[in-house]
Tab-separated table of C-alpha atoms in Angstrom:
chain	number	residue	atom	x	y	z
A	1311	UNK	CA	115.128	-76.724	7.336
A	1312	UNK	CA	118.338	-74.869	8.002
A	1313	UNK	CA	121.672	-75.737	5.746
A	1314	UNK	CA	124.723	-75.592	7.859
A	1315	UNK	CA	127.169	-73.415	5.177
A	1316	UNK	CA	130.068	-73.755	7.580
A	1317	UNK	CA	130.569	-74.489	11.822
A	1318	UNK	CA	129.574	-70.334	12.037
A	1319	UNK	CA	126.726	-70.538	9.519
A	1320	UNK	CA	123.347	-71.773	8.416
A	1321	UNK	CA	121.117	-70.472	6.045
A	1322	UNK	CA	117.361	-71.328	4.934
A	1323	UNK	CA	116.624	-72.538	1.453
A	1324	UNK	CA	115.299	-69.788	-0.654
A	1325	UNK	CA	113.313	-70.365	-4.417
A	1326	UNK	CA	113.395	-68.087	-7.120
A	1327	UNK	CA	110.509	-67.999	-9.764
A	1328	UNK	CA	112.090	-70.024	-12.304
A	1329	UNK	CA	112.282	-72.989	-9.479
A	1330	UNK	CA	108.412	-73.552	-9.014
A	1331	UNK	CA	105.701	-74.549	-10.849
A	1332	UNK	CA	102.093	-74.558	-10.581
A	1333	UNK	CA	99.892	-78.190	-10.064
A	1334	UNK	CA	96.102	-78.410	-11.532
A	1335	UNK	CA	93.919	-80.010	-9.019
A	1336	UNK	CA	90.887	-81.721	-9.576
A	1337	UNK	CA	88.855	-78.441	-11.054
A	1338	UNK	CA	88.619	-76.185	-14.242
A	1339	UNK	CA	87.225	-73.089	-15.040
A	1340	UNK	CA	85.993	-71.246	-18.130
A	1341	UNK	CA	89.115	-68.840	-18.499
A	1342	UNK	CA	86.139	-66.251	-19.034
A	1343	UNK	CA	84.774	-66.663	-16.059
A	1344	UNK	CA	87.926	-65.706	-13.703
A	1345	UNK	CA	87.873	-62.928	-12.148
A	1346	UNK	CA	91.270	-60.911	-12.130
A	1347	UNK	CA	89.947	-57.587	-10.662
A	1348	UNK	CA	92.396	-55.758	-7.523
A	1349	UNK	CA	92.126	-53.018	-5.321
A	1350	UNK	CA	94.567	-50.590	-3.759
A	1351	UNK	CA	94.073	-47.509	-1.834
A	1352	UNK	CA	90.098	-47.286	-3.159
A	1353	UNK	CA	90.926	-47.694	-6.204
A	1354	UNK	CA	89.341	-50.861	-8.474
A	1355	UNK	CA	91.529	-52.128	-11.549
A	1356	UNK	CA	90.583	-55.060	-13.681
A	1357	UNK	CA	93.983	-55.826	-14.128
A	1358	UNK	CA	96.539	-56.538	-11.710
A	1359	UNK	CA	99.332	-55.375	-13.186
A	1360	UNK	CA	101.490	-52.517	-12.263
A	1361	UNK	CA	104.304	-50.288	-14.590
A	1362	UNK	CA	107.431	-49.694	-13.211
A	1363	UNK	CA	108.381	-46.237	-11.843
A	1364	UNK	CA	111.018	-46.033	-13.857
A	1365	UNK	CA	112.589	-44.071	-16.997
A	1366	UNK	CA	112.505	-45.746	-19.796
A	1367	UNK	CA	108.855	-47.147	-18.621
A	1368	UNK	CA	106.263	-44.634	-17.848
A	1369	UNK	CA	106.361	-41.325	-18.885
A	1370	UNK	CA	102.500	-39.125	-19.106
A	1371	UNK	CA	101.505	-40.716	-22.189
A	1372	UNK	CA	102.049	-44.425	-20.748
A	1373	UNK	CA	100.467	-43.827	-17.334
A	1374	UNK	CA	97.248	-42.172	-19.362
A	1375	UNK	CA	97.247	-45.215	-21.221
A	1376	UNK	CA	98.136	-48.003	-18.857
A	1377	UNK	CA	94.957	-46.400	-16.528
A	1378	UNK	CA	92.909	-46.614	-19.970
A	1379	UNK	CA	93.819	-50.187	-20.172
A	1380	UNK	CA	93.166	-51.481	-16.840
A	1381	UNK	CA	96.153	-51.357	-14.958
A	1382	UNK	CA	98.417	-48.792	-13.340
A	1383	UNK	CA	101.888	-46.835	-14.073
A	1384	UNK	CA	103.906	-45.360	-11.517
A	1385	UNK	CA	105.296	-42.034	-13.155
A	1386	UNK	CA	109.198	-41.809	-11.038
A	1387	UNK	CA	109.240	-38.153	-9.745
A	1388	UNK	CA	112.940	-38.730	-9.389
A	1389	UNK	CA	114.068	-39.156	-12.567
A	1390	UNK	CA	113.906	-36.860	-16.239
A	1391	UNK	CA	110.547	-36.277	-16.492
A	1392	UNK	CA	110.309	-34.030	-13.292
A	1393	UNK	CA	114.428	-32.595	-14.295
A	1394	UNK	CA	113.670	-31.266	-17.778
A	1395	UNK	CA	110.573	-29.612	-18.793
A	1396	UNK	CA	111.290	-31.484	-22.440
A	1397	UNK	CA	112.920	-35.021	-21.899
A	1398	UNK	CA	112.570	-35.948	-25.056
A	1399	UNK	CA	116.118	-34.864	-25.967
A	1400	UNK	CA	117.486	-36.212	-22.730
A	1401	UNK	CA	115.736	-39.641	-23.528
A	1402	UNK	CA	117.502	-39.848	-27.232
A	1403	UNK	CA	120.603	-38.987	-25.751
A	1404	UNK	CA	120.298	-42.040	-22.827
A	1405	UNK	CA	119.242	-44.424	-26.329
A	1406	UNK	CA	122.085	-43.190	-28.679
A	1407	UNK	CA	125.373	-43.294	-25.808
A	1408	UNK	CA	127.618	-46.741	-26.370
A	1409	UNK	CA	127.885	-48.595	-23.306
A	1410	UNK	CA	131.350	-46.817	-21.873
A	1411	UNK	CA	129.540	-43.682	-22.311
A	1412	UNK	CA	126.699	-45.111	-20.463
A	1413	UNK	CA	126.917	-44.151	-16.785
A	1414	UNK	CA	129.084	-41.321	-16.467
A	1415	UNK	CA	126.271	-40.048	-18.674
A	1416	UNK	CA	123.595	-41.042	-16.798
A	1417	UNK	CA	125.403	-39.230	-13.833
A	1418	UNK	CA	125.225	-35.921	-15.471
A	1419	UNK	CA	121.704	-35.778	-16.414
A	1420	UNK	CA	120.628	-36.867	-14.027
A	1421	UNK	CA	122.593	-34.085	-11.468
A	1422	UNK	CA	120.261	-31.980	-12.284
A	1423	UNK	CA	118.054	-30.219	-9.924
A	1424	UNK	CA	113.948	-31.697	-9.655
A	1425	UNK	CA	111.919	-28.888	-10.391
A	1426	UNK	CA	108.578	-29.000	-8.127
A	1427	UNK	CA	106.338	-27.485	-10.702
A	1428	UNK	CA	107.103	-30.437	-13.243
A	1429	UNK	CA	105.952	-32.620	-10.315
A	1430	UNK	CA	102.698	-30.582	-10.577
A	1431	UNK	CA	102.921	-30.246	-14.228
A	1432	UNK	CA	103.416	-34.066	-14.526
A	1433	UNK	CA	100.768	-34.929	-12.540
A	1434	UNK	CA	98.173	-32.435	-13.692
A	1435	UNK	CA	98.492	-33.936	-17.180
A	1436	UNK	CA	97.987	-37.623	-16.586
A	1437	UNK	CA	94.679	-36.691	-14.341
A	1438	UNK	CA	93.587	-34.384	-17.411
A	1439	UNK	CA	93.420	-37.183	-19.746
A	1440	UNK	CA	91.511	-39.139	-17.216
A	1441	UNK	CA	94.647	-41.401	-16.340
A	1442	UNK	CA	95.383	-42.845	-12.745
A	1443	UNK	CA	98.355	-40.464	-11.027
A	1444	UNK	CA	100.498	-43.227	-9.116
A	1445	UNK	CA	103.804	-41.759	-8.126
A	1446	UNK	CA	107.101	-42.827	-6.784
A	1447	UNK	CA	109.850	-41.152	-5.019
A	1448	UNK	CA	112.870	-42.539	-2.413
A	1449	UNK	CA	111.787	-41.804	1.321
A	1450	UNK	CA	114.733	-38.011	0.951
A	1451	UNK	CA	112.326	-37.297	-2.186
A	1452	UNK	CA	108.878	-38.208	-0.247
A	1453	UNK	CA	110.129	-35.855	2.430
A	1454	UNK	CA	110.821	-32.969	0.145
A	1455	UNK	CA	107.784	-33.301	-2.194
A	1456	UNK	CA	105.043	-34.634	-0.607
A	1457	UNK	CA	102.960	-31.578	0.011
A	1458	UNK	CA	103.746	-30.550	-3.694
A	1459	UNK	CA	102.527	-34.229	-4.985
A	1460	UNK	CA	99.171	-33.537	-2.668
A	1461	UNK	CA	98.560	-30.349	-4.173
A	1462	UNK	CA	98.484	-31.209	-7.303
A	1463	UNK	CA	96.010	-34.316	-6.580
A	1464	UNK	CA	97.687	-37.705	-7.057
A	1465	UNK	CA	96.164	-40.507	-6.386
A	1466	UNK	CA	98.738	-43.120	-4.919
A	1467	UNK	CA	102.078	-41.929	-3.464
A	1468	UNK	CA	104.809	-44.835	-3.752
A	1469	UNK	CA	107.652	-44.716	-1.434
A	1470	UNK	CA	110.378	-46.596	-2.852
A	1471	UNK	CA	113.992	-47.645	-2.036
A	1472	UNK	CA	116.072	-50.596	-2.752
A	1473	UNK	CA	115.286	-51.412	1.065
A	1474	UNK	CA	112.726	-49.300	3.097
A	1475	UNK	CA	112.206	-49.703	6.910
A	1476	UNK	CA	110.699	-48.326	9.700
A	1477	UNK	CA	113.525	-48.836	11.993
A	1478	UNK	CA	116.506	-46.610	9.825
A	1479	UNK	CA	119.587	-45.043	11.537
A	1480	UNK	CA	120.747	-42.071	10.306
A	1481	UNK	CA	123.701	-39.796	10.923
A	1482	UNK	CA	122.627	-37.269	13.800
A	1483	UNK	CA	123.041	-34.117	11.084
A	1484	UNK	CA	119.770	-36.025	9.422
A	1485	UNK	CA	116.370	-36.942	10.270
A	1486	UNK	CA	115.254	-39.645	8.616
A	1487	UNK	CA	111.311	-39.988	7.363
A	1488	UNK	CA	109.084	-41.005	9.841
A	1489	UNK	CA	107.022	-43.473	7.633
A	1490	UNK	CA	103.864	-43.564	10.012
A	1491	UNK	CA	103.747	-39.964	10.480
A	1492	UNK	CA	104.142	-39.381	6.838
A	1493	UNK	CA	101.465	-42.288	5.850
A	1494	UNK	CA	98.977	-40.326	8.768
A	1495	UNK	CA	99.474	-36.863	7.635
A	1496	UNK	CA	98.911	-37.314	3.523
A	1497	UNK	CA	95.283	-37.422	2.179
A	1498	UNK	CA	96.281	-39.809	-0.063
A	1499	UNK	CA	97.188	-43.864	-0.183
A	1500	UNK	CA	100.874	-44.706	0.689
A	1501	UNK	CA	102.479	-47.795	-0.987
A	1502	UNK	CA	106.456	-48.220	0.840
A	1503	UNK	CA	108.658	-50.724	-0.112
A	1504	UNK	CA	110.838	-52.506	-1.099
A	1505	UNK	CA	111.035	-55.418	1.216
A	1506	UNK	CA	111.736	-58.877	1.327
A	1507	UNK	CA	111.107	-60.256	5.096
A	1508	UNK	CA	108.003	-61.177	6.954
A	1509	UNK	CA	108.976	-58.866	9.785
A	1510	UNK	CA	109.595	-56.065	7.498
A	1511	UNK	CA	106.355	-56.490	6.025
A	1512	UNK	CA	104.678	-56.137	9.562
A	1513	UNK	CA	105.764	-53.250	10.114
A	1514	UNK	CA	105.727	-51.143	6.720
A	1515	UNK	CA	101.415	-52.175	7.196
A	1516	UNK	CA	101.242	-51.158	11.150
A	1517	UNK	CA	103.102	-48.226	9.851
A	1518	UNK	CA	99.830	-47.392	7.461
A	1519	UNK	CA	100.897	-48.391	4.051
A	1520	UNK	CA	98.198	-49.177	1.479
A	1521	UNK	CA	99.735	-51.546	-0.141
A	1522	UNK	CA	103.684	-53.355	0.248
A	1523	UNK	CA	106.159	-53.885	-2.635
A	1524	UNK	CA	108.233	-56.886	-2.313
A	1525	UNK	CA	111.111	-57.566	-4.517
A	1526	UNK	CA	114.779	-56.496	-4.147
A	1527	UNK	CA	117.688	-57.189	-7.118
A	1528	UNK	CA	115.195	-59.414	-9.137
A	1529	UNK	CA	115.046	-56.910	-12.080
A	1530	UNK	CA	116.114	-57.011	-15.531
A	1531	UNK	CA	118.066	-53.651	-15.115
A	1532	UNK	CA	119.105	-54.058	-11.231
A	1533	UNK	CA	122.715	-55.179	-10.170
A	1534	UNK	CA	121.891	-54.609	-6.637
A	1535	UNK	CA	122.541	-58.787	-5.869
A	1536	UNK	CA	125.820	-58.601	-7.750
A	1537	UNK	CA	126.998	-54.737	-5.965
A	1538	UNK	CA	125.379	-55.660	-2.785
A	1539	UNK	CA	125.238	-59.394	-2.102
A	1540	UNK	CA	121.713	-57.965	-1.052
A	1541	UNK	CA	118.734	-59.666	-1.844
A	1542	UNK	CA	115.529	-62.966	-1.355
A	1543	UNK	CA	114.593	-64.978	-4.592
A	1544	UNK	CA	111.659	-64.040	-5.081
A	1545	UNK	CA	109.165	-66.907	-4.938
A	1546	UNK	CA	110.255	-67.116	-1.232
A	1547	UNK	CA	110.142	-63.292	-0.459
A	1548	UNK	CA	106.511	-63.092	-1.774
A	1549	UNK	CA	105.289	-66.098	0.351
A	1550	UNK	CA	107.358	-64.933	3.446
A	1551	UNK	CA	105.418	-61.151	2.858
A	1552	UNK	CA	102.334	-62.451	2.545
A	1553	UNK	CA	102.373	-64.380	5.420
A	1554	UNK	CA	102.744	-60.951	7.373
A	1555	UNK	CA	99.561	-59.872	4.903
A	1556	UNK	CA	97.493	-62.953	6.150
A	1557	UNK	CA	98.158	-62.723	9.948
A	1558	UNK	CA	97.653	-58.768	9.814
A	1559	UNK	CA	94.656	-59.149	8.696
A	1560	UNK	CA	93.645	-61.413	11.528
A	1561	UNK	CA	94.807	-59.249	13.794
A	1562	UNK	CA	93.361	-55.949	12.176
A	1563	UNK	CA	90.857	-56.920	9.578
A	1564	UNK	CA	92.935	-54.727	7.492
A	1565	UNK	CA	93.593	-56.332	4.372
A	1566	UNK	CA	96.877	-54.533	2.868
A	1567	UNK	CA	98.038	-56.129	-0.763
A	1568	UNK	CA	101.368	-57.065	-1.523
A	1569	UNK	CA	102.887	-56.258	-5.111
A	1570	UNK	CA	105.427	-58.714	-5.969
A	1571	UNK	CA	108.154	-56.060	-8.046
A	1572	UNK	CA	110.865	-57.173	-10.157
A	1573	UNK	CA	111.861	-59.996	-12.375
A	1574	UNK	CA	109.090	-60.626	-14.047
A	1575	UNK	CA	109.437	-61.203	-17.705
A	1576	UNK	CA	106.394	-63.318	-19.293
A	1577	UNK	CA	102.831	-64.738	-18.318
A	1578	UNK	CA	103.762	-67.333	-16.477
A	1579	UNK	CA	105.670	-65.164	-14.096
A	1580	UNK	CA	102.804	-63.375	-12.854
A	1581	UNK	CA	100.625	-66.445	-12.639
A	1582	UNK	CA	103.769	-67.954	-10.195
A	1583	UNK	CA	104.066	-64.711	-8.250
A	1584	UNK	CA	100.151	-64.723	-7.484
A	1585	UNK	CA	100.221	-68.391	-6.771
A	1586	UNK	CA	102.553	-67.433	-3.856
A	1587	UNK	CA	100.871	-64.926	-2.333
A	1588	UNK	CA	101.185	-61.777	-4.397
A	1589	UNK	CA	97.743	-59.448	-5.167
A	1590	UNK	CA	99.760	-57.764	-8.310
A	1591	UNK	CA	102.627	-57.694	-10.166
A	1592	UNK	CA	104.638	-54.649	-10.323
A	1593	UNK	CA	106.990	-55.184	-14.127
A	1594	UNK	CA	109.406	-52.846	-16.089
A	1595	UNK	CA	111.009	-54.463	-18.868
A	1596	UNK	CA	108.182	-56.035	-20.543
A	1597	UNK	CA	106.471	-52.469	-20.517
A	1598	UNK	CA	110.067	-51.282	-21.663
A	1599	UNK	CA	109.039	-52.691	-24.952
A	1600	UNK	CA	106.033	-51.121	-25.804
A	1601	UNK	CA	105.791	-49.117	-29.191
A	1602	UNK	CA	104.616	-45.914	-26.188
A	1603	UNK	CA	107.593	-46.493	-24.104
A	1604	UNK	CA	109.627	-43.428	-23.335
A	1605	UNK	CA	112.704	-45.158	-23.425
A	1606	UNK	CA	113.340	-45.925	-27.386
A	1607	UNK	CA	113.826	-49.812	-26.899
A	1608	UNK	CA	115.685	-49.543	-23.461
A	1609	UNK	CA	115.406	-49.933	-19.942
A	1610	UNK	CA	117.306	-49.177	-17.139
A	1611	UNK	CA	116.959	-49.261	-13.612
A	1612	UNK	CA	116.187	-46.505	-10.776
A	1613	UNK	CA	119.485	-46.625	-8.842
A	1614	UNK	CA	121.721	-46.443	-12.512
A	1615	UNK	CA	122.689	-42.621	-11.959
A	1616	UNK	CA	123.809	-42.918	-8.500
A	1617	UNK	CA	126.738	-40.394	-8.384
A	1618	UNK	CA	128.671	-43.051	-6.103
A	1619	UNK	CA	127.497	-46.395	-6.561
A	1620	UNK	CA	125.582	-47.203	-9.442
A	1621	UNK	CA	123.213	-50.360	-8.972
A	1622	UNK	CA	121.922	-51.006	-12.601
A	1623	UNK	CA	122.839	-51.074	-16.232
A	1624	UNK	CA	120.973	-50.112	-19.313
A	1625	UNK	CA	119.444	-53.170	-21.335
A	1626	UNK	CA	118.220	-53.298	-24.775
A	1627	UNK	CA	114.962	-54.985	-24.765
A	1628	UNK	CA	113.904	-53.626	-28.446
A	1629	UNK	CA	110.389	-52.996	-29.419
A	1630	UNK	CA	107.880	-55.837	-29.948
A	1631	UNK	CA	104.121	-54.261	-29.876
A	1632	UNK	CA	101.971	-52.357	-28.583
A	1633	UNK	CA	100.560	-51.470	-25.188
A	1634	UNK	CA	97.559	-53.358	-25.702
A	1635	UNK	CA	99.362	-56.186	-27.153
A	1636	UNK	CA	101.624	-56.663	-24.407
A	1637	UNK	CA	98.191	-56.230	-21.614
A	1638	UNK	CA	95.132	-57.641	-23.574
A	1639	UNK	CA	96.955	-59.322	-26.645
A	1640	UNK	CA	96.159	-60.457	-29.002
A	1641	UNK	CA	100.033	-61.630	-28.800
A	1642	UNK	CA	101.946	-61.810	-31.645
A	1643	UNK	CA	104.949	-63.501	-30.097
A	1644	UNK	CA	105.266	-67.020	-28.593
A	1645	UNK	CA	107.063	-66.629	-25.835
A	1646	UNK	CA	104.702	-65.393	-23.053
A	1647	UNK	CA	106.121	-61.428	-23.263
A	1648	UNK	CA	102.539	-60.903	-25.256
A	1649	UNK	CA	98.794	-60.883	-23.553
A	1650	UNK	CA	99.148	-61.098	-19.739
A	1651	UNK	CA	95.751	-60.702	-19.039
A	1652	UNK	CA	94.788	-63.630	-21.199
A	1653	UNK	CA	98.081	-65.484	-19.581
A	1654	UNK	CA	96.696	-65.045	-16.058
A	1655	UNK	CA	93.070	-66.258	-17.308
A	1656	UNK	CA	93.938	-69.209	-18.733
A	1657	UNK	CA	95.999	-70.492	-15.900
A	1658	UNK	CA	93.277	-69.456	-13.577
A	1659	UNK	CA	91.072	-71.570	-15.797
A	1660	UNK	CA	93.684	-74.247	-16.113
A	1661	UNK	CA	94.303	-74.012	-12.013
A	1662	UNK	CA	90.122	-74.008	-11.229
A	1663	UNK	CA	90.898	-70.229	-9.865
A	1664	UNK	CA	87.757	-68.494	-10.299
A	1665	UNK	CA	89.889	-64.914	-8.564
A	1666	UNK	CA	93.164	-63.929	-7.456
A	1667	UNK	CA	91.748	-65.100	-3.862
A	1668	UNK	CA	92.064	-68.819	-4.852
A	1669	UNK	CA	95.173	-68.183	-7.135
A	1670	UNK	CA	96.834	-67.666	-3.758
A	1671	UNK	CA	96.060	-70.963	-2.705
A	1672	UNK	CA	96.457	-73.093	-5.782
A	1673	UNK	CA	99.433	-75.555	-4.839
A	1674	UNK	CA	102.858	-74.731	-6.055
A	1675	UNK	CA	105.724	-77.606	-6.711
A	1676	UNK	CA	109.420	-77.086	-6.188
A	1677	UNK	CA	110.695	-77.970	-10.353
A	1678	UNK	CA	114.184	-76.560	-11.582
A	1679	UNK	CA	113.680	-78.508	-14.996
A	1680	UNK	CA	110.277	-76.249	-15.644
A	1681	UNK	CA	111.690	-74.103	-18.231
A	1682	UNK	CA	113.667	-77.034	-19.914
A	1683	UNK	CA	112.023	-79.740	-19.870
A	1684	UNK	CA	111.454	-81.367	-23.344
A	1685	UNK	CA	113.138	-77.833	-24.567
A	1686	UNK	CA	115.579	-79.039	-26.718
A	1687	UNK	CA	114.264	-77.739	-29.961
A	1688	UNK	CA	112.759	-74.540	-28.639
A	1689	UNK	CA	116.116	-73.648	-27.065
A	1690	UNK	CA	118.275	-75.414	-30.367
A	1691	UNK	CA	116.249	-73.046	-32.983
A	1692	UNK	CA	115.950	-69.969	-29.801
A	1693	UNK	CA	111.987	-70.140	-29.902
A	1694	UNK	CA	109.244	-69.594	-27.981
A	1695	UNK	CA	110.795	-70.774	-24.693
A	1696	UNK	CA	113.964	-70.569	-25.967
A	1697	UNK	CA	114.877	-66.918	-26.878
């Protein structure tokens, strides 16, 4: 139902994560026996769970890793791994700068030029160590180094900008990408986003993408919503999206997943996002604090350097365990940062989900006290859910 803000404007009713929970019905399952496995663009991964294209996420190492582990990282061909054929310098600098120093240092390092052979470079080393090349550019960068990301054989190409569409006006000195051209002419699986709309959605698929990011200011690092005004709470933009998913695939018997991106903090996230629709997670911070995380106990997010209008801030998110603690556990932390593969099997269990299938259909309840409910201790002494 529509909520009349003034005489000149209504506005629908739109939940975040933190506003829903999820209801047990009248089955249980063995946590064991559900099944969390994905696929996108061919590919098969037992856990659906995505890294970040970002910075202070995935570097080589991590994406070699993340692919060892089950999941996926999305290496950013944008940002200082494919500027500086040694980032490692760059990266202590971005860790050791106060907070004034902060952008205007970002904006210098990150004026300088991308170098196509570290594209190749990049991406030649994570498929050396046997590691799944995903990579992510803006749809300028797609246009300049698509042939060169080809060539050097990734395996997913993400197209990523705070909002893509098919239907973009440029000035008449540019020519904006054509997304369905571009998705036709490259041997390899297109992912485009992000996007928060049903209609939106429909389109990005028709266009030929292989899978469709949804998510846009939800992240820890982003200050899009607060520069922009611009953005969908979440739990709402991942049912409205996968809606469009659902009545594509009756019309095509395409089925095209949607990656809920952004936001996402512990275990009970990603249960919530799946519950409403999503077929994987795409999360930065959390992977931020790995002890393999290129960025030294920070995070920060893609559209921080902008030379004119930065849209993100550098957080400190520390260092709290490994990869494999943060994916598989075992957790050594209490509140829900540790273990999301276990998380998501023991709701499924909890839920009687016995894949991600029926996680999409387990019912979801509109509850603003979730996360304080009976907290008063936890949030009192700041533990488990109340750091």
């Amino acid at each position: 139902m529509d909520i009349q803000i003034g005489r000149g404007k209504t506005a629908r009713r739109a939940y975040g994560i933190d506003e829903i929970a999820l209801s047990p019905g009248q089955r249980t399952l063995d946590p064991q026996l559900a099944e969390t496995q994905w696929q996108i663009g061919g590919l098969q991964r037992e856990i659906p769970i995505l890294a970040s294209a970002m910075d202070g996420v995935v570097d080589v190492k991590m994406a070699v890793r993340l692919s060892e582990l089950g999941a996926i990282g999305v290496l950013n061909l944008e940002g200082i791994q494919t500027r500086y054929a040694d980032p490692e310098p760059i990266l202590d600098k971005i860790a050791e700068v106060d907070v004034n120093g902060f952008v205007p240092l970002m904006q210098e390092l990150y004026a300088e030029p991308i170098k196509p052979e570290l594209i190749r470079e990049r991406i030649t080393q994570i498929k050396s160590q046997g590691g799944i090349a995903a990579v992510s550019a803006t749809p300028v960068g797609a246009s300049q180094f698509g042939q060169a990301v080809v060539d050097a054989g990734a395996d997913l190409f993400f197209i990523q900008a705070t909002v893509v569409s098919t239907d973009h006006v440029s000035p008449e000195s540019v020519s904006p990408l054509d997304l369905a051209k571009f998705c036709q002419a490259l041997p390899i699986p297109v992912v485009m986003g992000n996007c928060v709309t049903y209609d939106v959605t429909q389109s990005l698929m028709q266009a030929g993408a292989a899978a469709v990011l949804v998510g846009i200011g939800p992240g820890a690092a982003c200050t899009t919503r607060g520069v922009l005004g611009v953005g969908v709470p979440q739990a709402t933009a991942i049912a409205d999206c996968a809606a469009a998913r659902d009545d594509y695939f009756r019309q095509t018997h395409q089925y095209i997943p949607i990656i809920a991106d952004g936001g996402l903090i512990t275990g009970g996230d990603v249960c919530k996002c799946i519950a409403c629709g999503a077929d994987a997670v795409m999360m930065g911070s959390p992977f931020a604090r790995a002890v393999e995380a290129p960025g030294r106990g920070f995070h920060w997010g893609m559209a921080t350097p902008s030379p004119v209008l930065p849209r993100g801030t550098r957080i400190r998110v520390g260092t709290t365990g490994t990869l494999e603690q943060i994916l598989r556990g075992p957790a050594q932390l209490d509140d829900g940062t540790h273990n999301f593969l276990g998380a998501l099997q023991t709701s499924m269990g909890t839920l009687g989900a016995k894949d991600i299938k029926q996680m999409q259909q387990v019912e979801v309840v509109i509850a603003p006290s979730l996360l304080t409910e009976g907290k008063v201790y936890q949030a009192a002494q700041k533990l488990g859910m109340g750091k």
